[in-house]
Amino acid sequence: VLLVGTVLTLLYLYLARFRNHWKDQHVPHESYALLFGPMLKMLFQPFHEIDIERYRKYGNVFGIFESGRPTLFVADPTLVKQVLVKDFLLLPNRRTTKFLHPLLDNMLFVVPFDRWKVIRRISTPAFSSGKLRKMMVHVESCTRSTIQHLREAAERNEDLNLSQFYGNFTLDLVARCAFGTMLESHSDQSNEFVSYGTKAFGEGISFASVIFFLWPGLAKLLRLKFFNQKTLIYFKKLSFSVMNNRRRERTKQDDFLQLMVDAQESDMLFGDVEEEKYSDFDHDSQFQTDNAMTSKILSEDEALAQCMTFLLAGQGTTQMTIAFTLYLLALNQDAQEKLRKEVDDCFENHGPNPDCDVIFKLQYLHGVVSETLRMFPPGSRHEREATEDYVLGDTGIKVPRGCVIVVPVYALHHDPEYFPDPFTFKPERFYGENASSIQPYTYLPFGAGPRNCIGLRLALQAVKFCLFHSIRHAEFVRTSKTMVPLNFFKGFGIISSSNVTVGVRKRGV
């Protein structure tokens, strides 16, 4: 008994070695909690709600404890730039996440810096202006199908769950671009891809996912699985089959999957690939790497993993951005009518098929999408992990090696100092003189620095194109089934809700 007691005491002292870390540095912080504090919050509240409560209580720089280890929250714009941009080489990684599966552990947004440099460089050409223009064929085709089903729903004056309805649109688009597979999700819910694609996104949080997040070592010891294994096997087999068919038949397509095929089978020389800036959404994303020529730059698992990245990072975020936008427009009819007038004028001035370049330059559409991304950013926070002991700029605040620095994006986006009346939908914030007054590093829907979202331009183009045609062909209204406010999934991941229901009504166009 004495031996057991001694061992447990020593174990606790080791695990609690950071209990005074923030107190000793005079950093505002939550009370120390080794186990149940952070776990209980994650099980019962969405991340973005937890973060904004902390932000209001402790200010723009504060500490918490996750599994007994210190985590620093940084929301001062100058320090945000320090973390995401200036000190990128000191903080090159996101939070260490081990899914214990090669298809997941090799995804772009979780791989460590050394492999990230290679994979990012190979993946970047897929999102160049030329490639995006070619992929617009898929965006247009998926949009046409979606609008046909939208018009049918409007004819029947239906209440439509936007998150499910536009989930079909984004799943079809991801299937074509990342898996070389043609779908019609709206009318074929029994399709295997649709079934497994839906299963790829867990609704809410589980005890196992909390273990993965807070104690990855324990998750490995217990051999916990974060994703449904049948789902992973299906997508691996599908990608492998399409890749092999293209090699055997020597066919090529203008999609992301083709880039992964080329990266595996041929010697590839990468010169300087420019990652173009994209309006308000891109902050200092350029990162210079050495030119590289190697044979089979990506392993099979790495190539397949990037297709999975496309699904996991692109499907839910694009789907929810469209859903949240139309939800906000249903609640704000004046804004919806103003956008509809801009859309109608565009058709009048440019004919029945306005060019995508014209659509993407529409000022009020840009404001509407930007404001939606402010109110409902795809990710509620951005995280970086210290590879060595780190000191935050001139503050002198120390972050131990292996600990995480969090930028609470949702909290920043809802700070009245930066965005007055932050819970009111105001698209005007993002164009004209108002746009130039937004303080840098307070608006970060896609991150900042070299490790920002690689697919932001494709996502924005898909969102704007689909919204443009949706507003043209239907009206969106609040009904008795419209939830105000929305209920969000608890825990981490993207900000999402399973029930974003509004009424759709026919337009006389």
Coordinates of C-alpha atoms in Angstrom, one line a residue, residues 11-445:
L11 CA 3.1 10.3 -10.8
Y12 CA 0.9 13.2 -9.7
L13 CA 3.8 15.4 -8.9
Y14 CA 5.2 14.7 -12.4
L15 CA 1.9 15.3 -14.2
A16 CA 1.3 18.5 -12.1
R17 CA 4.8 19.9 -12.6
F18 CA 3.3 22.9 -14.6
R19 CA 0.6 23.8 -12.0
N20 CA 2.3 27.2 -11.2
H21 CA 3.6 27.9 -14.7
W22 CA 1.2 30.8 -15.5
K23 CA 1.1 32.0 -11.9
D24 CA 4.9 32.4 -11.7
Q25 CA 4.8 34.5 -14.9
H26 CA 1.9 36.6 -13.7
V27 CA -0.2 35.6 -16.7
P28 CA -4.0 35.6 -16.2
H29 CA -5.1 32.0 -16.2
E30 CA -7.7 29.5 -15.4
S31 CA -7.4 27.4 -12.2
Y32 CA -5.2 24.4 -12.6
A33 CA -7.0 21.2 -13.6
L34 CA -5.2 18.0 -14.3
L35 CA -8.2 15.9 -15.6
F36 CA -11.8 16.9 -15.4
G37 CA -11.8 20.7 -16.0
P38 CA -11.1 20.8 -19.8
M39 CA -12.7 17.4 -20.4
L40 CA -16.1 18.5 -18.9
K41 CA -16.1 21.7 -20.9
M42 CA -15.4 19.9 -24.2
L43 CA -18.1 17.4 -23.6
F44 CA -20.8 20.0 -22.9
Q45 CA -19.9 23.1 -24.9
P46 CA -18.7 23.9 -28.4
F47 CA -15.1 25.1 -28.6
H48 CA -16.0 28.6 -29.8
E49 CA -18.4 29.2 -26.9
I50 CA -15.7 28.1 -24.4
D51 CA -13.1 30.3 -26.0
I52 CA -15.2 33.5 -26.1
E53 CA -16.2 33.0 -22.4
R54 CA -12.5 32.8 -21.5
Y55 CA -11.6 35.7 -23.7
R56 CA -14.2 37.9 -22.0
K57 CA -13.0 36.9 -18.6
Y58 CA -9.2 36.9 -19.0
G59 CA -8.4 39.3 -21.8
N60 CA -6.4 38.9 -25.0
V61 CA -3.4 37.0 -23.6
F62 CA -4.1 34.2 -21.0
G63 CA -3.2 30.7 -20.0
I64 CA -5.2 27.5 -19.4
F65 CA -4.2 23.9 -18.7
E66 CA -4.9 21.0 -21.0
S67 CA -4.2 17.5 -19.5
G68 CA -2.1 19.4 -16.9
R69 CA 0.1 21.1 -19.5
P70 CA 0.1 24.9 -20.1
T71 CA -1.6 26.3 -23.2
L72 CA -1.3 30.0 -24.1
F73 CA -4.2 31.9 -25.7
V74 CA -3.1 34.9 -27.8
A75 CA -5.6 37.3 -29.3
D76 CA -3.7 40.6 -29.4
P77 CA -3.3 41.3 -33.2
T78 CA 0.4 42.2 -33.0
L79 CA 1.1 39.0 -31.1
V80 CA -1.1 37.0 -33.4
K81 CA 1.1 38.0 -36.3
Q82 CA 4.2 37.1 -34.2
V83 CA 2.9 33.6 -33.6
L84 CA 1.5 32.8 -37.1
V85 CA 4.0 34.7 -39.3
K86 CA 7.1 36.2 -37.8
D87 CA 8.0 33.2 -35.6
F88 CA 6.8 30.5 -38.1
L89 CA 10.1 28.7 -38.1
L90 CA 9.9 28.5 -34.3
L91 CA 6.2 27.4 -34.4
P92 CA 5.9 25.5 -37.7
N93 CA 3.6 22.8 -36.5
R94 CA 0.0 22.6 -35.6
R95 CA -1.0 20.6 -32.5
T96 CA 0.5 17.1 -32.6
T97 CA -2.3 14.8 -33.5
K98 CA -1.8 11.1 -34.0
F99 CA -4.7 9.2 -35.5
L100 CA -2.8 5.9 -35.6
H101 CA -3.7 5.4 -39.3
P102 CA -1.4 6.2 -42.2
L103 CA -4.2 7.7 -44.3
L104 CA -4.9 10.3 -41.5
D105 CA -1.4 10.9 -40.0
N106 CA -0.1 11.9 -43.4
M107 CA -2.7 14.6 -44.1
L108 CA -1.3 18.1 -44.9
F109 CA -2.8 19.8 -41.9
V110 CA -1.4 17.4 -39.3
V111 CA 2.1 16.4 -40.7
P112 CA 5.2 17.8 -39.1
F113 CA 7.1 20.6 -40.7
D114 CA 9.7 18.5 -42.6
R115 CA 7.0 16.6 -44.5
W116 CA 4.7 19.6 -44.7
K117 CA 7.2 21.5 -46.8
V118 CA 7.3 18.8 -49.4
I119 CA 3.5 18.0 -49.5
R120 CA 2.5 21.7 -49.5
R121 CA 4.9 22.4 -52.4
I122 CA 3.5 19.5 -54.4
S123 CA -0.1 20.4 -53.6
T124 CA 0.1 24.1 -54.3
P125 CA -0.1 23.9 -58.1
A126 CA -3.6 22.3 -57.8
F127 CA -4.8 25.7 -56.5
S128 CA -3.1 28.0 -59.0
S129 CA -5.3 30.3 -61.1
G130 CA -5.0 28.1 -64.2
K131 CA -6.0 24.9 -62.3
L132 CA -8.8 26.6 -60.5
R133 CA -10.2 27.8 -63.8
K134 CA -10.2 24.3 -65.1
M135 CA -11.8 23.0 -61.9
M136 CA -14.6 25.6 -62.4
V137 CA -16.1 23.1 -64.8
H138 CA -16.8 20.8 -61.9
V139 CA -18.1 23.7 -59.7
E140 CA -20.5 24.8 -62.5
S141 CA -21.8 21.2 -63.1
C142 CA -22.4 20.6 -59.4
T143 CA -24.1 23.9 -59.1
R144 CA -26.4 23.3 -62.0
S145 CA -27.6 20.0 -60.4
T146 CA -28.0 21.7 -57.0
I147 CA -30.1 24.6 -58.5
Q148 CA -32.4 22.2 -60.2
H149 CA -33.2 20.5 -56.9
L150 CA -33.4 23.9 -55.2
R151 CA -36.0 25.1 -57.7
E152 CA -38.1 21.9 -57.2
A153 CA -38.0 22.5 -53.4
A154 CA -39.0 26.1 -53.9
E155 CA -41.9 25.1 -56.1
R156 CA -43.2 23.0 -53.2
N157 CA -42.5 25.8 -50.6
E158 CA -40.4 23.4 -48.6
D159 CA -38.5 23.9 -45.4
L160 CA -35.0 23.0 -46.3
N161 CA -32.1 21.9 -44.0
L162 CA -29.4 23.9 -45.6
S163 CA -26.5 22.0 -44.0
Q164 CA -27.8 18.7 -45.5
F165 CA -28.9 20.1 -48.8
Y166 CA -25.6 22.0 -49.6
G167 CA -23.7 19.1 -48.1
N168 CA -24.8 17.2 -51.3
F169 CA -23.3 20.0 -53.4
T170 CA -19.9 20.0 -51.7
L171 CA -19.7 16.2 -51.5
D172 CA -20.3 16.0 -55.3
L173 CA -17.6 18.6 -55.8
V174 CA -15.1 16.9 -53.6
A175 CA -15.8 13.5 -55.3
R176 CA -15.0 15.0 -58.7
C177 CA -11.9 17.0 -57.7
A178 CA -10.3 14.7 -55.2
F179 CA -11.5 11.2 -56.1
G180 CA -12.2 11.4 -59.8
T181 CA -15.7 10.1 -59.1
M182 CA -19.0 11.5 -60.6
L183 CA -21.9 11.7 -58.1
E184 CA -25.5 12.9 -57.9
S185 CA -25.9 13.0 -54.2
H186 CA -29.2 14.9 -54.2
S187 CA -31.0 12.0 -55.9
D188 CA -28.8 9.0 -55.0
Q189 CA -28.3 8.9 -51.2
S190 CA -27.7 5.1 -51.4
N191 CA -24.5 5.6 -53.3
E192 CA -21.5 4.2 -51.4
F193 CA -19.5 7.4 -51.7
V194 CA -22.4 9.4 -50.3
S195 CA -22.9 7.0 -47.4
Y196 CA -19.2 6.9 -46.4
G197 CA -18.7 10.6 -47.1
T198 CA -21.4 11.4 -44.6
K199 CA -19.9 9.0 -42.1
A200 CA -16.6 10.7 -42.3
F201 CA -18.0 13.6 -40.2
G202 CA -18.8 12.7 -36.7
E203 CA -21.7 14.7 -35.2
G204 CA -20.4 16.2 -32.0
I205 CA -17.9 14.8 -29.6
S206 CA -17.2 11.5 -27.8
F207 CA -15.2 10.5 -24.9
A208 CA -12.7 8.8 -27.3
S209 CA -12.2 12.1 -29.2
V210 CA -11.5 13.9 -26.0
I211 CA -8.8 11.4 -25.2
F212 CA -7.3 11.9 -28.6
F213 CA -7.2 15.6 -28.1
L214 CA -6.0 15.9 -24.5
W215 CA -4.0 12.7 -24.1
P216 CA -2.7 11.4 -27.5
G217 CA -0.3 9.1 -25.7
L218 CA -3.1 7.4 -23.8
A219 CA -5.1 7.1 -27.0
K220 CA -2.2 5.2 -28.6
L221 CA -1.8 3.0 -25.5
L222 CA -5.5 2.1 -25.6
R223 CA -5.5 1.7 -29.4
L224 CA -8.5 4.0 -29.7
K225 CA -9.7 4.8 -33.2
F226 CA -10.8 8.3 -34.1
F227 CA -12.5 7.5 -37.4
N228 CA -14.7 4.7 -38.6
Q229 CA -12.2 2.2 -40.1
K230 CA -14.6 0.9 -42.8
T231 CA -14.8 4.5 -44.0
L232 CA -11.1 4.8 -44.3
I233 CA -10.8 1.5 -46.1
Y234 CA -13.4 2.5 -48.6
F235 CA -11.7 5.8 -49.5
K236 CA -8.3 4.3 -49.7
K237 CA -9.5 1.6 -52.0
L238 CA -11.4 4.1 -54.1
S239 CA -8.4 6.4 -54.5
F240 CA -6.1 3.5 -55.2
S241 CA -8.4 2.1 -57.9
V242 CA -8.9 5.4 -59.7
M243 CA -5.1 6.1 -59.6
N244 CA -4.3 2.7 -61.0
N245 CA -6.9 3.0 -63.8
R246 CA -5.4 6.3 -64.9
R247 CA -1.9 4.8 -64.9
R248 CA -3.0 1.7 -66.8
E249 CA -5.1 3.6 -69.4
R250 CA -2.6 6.5 -69.4
T251 CA -5.4 9.1 -69.0
K252 CA -5.1 12.4 -67.3
Q253 CA -7.7 14.7 -65.7
D254 CA -7.6 18.3 -64.5
D255 CA -8.2 17.5 -60.8
F256 CA -6.4 17.2 -57.5
L257 CA -6.2 13.4 -57.7
Q258 CA -4.1 13.7 -61.0
L259 CA -1.6 15.8 -59.2
M260 CA -1.2 13.1 -56.6
V261 CA -0.7 10.5 -59.3
D262 CA 2.0 12.6 -61.0
A263 CA 3.7 13.2 -57.6
Q264 CA 4.1 9.4 -57.1
E265 CA 5.2 8.1 -60.4
S266 CA 7.4 10.6 -62.1
D267 CA 10.4 12.8 -61.4
M268 CA 9.1 16.3 -60.6
L269 CA 10.9 19.5 -60.6
F270 CA 9.4 22.3 -58.6
G271 CA 10.6 25.8 -59.1
D272 CA 9.2 28.8 -57.3
V273 CA 5.4 28.2 -57.2
E274 CA 3.6 31.4 -56.3
E275 CA 0.8 31.2 -53.9
E276 CA -1.3 34.1 -54.9
K277 CA -2.9 36.4 -52.3
Y278 CA -6.6 36.4 -52.2
S279 CA -8.2 39.6 -50.9
D280 CA -9.0 39.8 -47.2
F281 CA -8.4 36.2 -46.5
D282 CA -4.7 35.7 -47.1
H283 CA -2.1 37.0 -44.6
D284 CA 1.6 36.6 -45.3
S285 CA 1.2 33.0 -46.6
Q286 CA 4.3 32.8 -48.7
F287 CA 7.1 30.5 -47.6
Q288 CA 10.2 29.9 -49.7
T289 CA 11.5 26.3 -49.9
D290 CA 14.4 25.0 -51.9
N291 CA 13.8 23.7 -55.4
A292 CA 13.6 19.9 -55.2
M293 CA 13.9 17.1 -57.7
T294 CA 13.3 13.6 -56.3
S295 CA 11.8 10.4 -57.5
K296 CA 8.4 9.5 -56.2
I297 CA 8.3 12.5 -53.9
L298 CA 5.2 11.3 -52.2
S299 CA 4.6 7.8 -50.9
E300 CA 1.4 6.0 -51.7
D301 CA 0.0 6.7 -48.2
E302 CA 1.0 10.4 -48.5
A303 CA -0.7 10.8 -51.9
L304 CA -3.9 9.1 -50.7
A305 CA -3.9 11.1 -47.5
Q306 CA -4.1 14.4 -49.4
C307 CA -7.3 13.2 -51.1
M308 CA -8.6 12.5 -47.6
T309 CA -7.4 16.0 -46.6
F310 CA -9.5 17.4 -49.5
L311 CA -12.6 15.6 -48.1
L312 CA -12.2 16.3 -44.4
A313 CA -11.0 19.9 -44.8
G314 CA -13.1 20.9 -47.8
Q315 CA -16.4 19.2 -47.5
G316 CA -17.7 20.4 -44.1
T317 CA -16.3 23.9 -44.2
T318 CA -17.7 24.8 -47.6
Q319 CA -21.0 23.2 -46.9
M320 CA -21.5 25.1 -43.6
T321 CA -20.3 28.4 -45.1
I322 CA -23.0 28.2 -47.8
A323 CA -25.6 27.1 -45.2
F324 CA -24.8 29.8 -42.7
T325 CA -24.8 32.5 -45.4
L326 CA -28.3 31.6 -46.6
Y327 CA -29.5 31.2 -43.0
L328 CA -28.3 34.8 -42.2
L329 CA -29.9 36.1 -45.4
A330 CA -33.2 34.4 -44.4
L331 CA -33.0 36.3 -41.1
N332 CA -31.9 39.6 -42.8
Q333 CA -34.3 40.1 -45.7
D334 CA -33.0 43.6 -46.5
A335 CA -29.5 42.1 -47.1
Q336 CA -31.0 39.3 -49.2
E337 CA -32.8 41.7 -51.4
K338 CA -29.7 43.9 -51.8
L339 CA -27.7 40.8 -52.9
R340 CA -30.5 39.6 -55.2
K341 CA -30.5 43.0 -57.0
E342 CA -26.8 42.8 -57.5
V343 CA -27.2 39.2 -58.9
D344 CA -30.1 40.3 -61.2
D345 CA -28.1 43.3 -62.4
C346 CA -25.2 41.0 -63.2
F347 CA -27.4 38.8 -65.4
E348 CA -28.8 41.8 -67.1
N349 CA -25.4 43.2 -67.8
H350 CA -23.6 40.0 -68.7
G351 CA -26.2 37.7 -70.2
P352 CA -27.6 34.4 -69.1
N353 CA -24.2 32.9 -68.1
P354 CA -22.1 35.4 -66.3
D355 CA -18.4 34.6 -66.4
C356 CA -17.0 33.3 -63.1
D357 CA -14.5 36.3 -63.0
V358 CA -17.5 38.7 -63.1
I359 CA -19.2 36.8 -60.2
F360 CA -16.2 36.8 -58.0
K361 CA -15.8 40.6 -58.3
L362 CA -19.3 41.4 -57.1
Q363 CA -18.9 43.7 -54.2
Y364 CA -21.9 42.9 -52.1
L365 CA -21.6 39.2 -52.6
H366 CA -18.0 39.5 -51.3
G367 CA -19.3 41.4 -48.3
V368 CA -22.0 38.8 -47.6
V369 CA -19.6 35.9 -47.7
S370 CA -16.9 37.7 -45.7
E371 CA -19.4 38.7 -43.0
T372 CA -20.6 35.1 -42.7
L373 CA -17.0 33.9 -42.3
R374 CA -16.6 36.5 -39.6
M375 CA -19.7 35.4 -37.7
F376 CA -19.1 31.7 -38.3
P377 CA -15.4 31.1 -39.2
P378 CA -14.8 27.5 -40.4
G379 CA -12.4 26.8 -37.5
S380 CA -13.0 28.5 -34.2
R381 CA -9.3 28.6 -33.4
H382 CA -5.8 28.3 -35.0
E383 CA -3.1 26.4 -33.1
R384 CA 0.7 26.2 -33.2
E385 CA 2.9 23.9 -31.1
A386 CA 6.3 24.9 -29.8
T387 CA 9.1 22.6 -31.1
E388 CA 11.5 24.1 -28.5
D389 CA 11.0 26.3 -25.4
Y390 CA 9.5 29.5 -26.8
V391 CA 9.3 33.1 -25.6
L392 CA 6.4 35.2 -27.0
G393 CA 7.9 38.4 -28.6
D394 CA 8.7 41.2 -26.1
T395 CA 6.2 39.9 -23.5
G396 CA 8.7 37.5 -22.0
I397 CA 6.0 34.9 -21.6
K398 CA 7.5 31.4 -21.8
V399 CA 5.8 28.4 -23.5
P400 CA 7.5 25.0 -22.8
R401 CA 8.4 22.7 -25.7
G402 CA 5.5 20.6 -26.9
C403 CA 2.9 23.0 -25.5
V404 CA 0.3 24.8 -27.7
I405 CA -0.4 28.4 -28.5
V406 CA -4.0 29.1 -29.5
V407 CA -5.4 32.0 -31.5
P408 CA -9.1 32.1 -30.6
V409 CA -10.5 33.2 -34.0
Y410 CA -14.2 33.2 -33.1
A411 CA -13.5 35.4 -30.1
L412 CA -11.4 37.8 -32.1
H413 CA -14.2 38.0 -34.7
H414 CA -16.7 38.9 -32.1
D415 CA -14.7 41.5 -30.2
P416 CA -16.6 44.8 -30.4
E417 CA -13.3 46.7 -30.3
Y418 CA -12.5 45.3 -33.8
F419 CA -16.0 44.7 -35.1
P420 CA -18.7 46.9 -33.5
D421 CA -22.0 45.2 -32.8
P422 CA -20.3 41.9 -33.6
F423 CA -23.4 39.7 -33.4
T424 CA -25.3 41.7 -36.1
F425 CA -25.0 40.7 -39.8
K426 CA -23.4 43.7 -41.6
P427 CA -21.9 42.8 -45.0
E428 CA -20.9 46.5 -45.4
R429 CA -18.0 45.9 -43.1
F430 CA -16.1 44.3 -45.9
Y431 CA -16.1 46.7 -48.8
G432 CA -15.3 50.3 -49.6
E433 CA -13.7 52.4 -46.8
N434 CA -15.0 50.0 -44.1
A435 CA -12.8 47.2 -45.4
S436 CA -9.6 49.2 -45.2
S437 CA -10.4 50.1 -41.5
I438 CA -10.3 46.4 -40.4
Q439 CA -7.2 45.9 -38.3
P440 CA -4.8 43.3 -39.7
Y441 CA -4.8 39.9 -37.9
T442 CA -8.3 40.4 -36.4
Y443 CA -10.0 38.7 -39.3
L444 CA -8.6 35.2 -39.9
P445 CA -11.3 32.8 -41.2

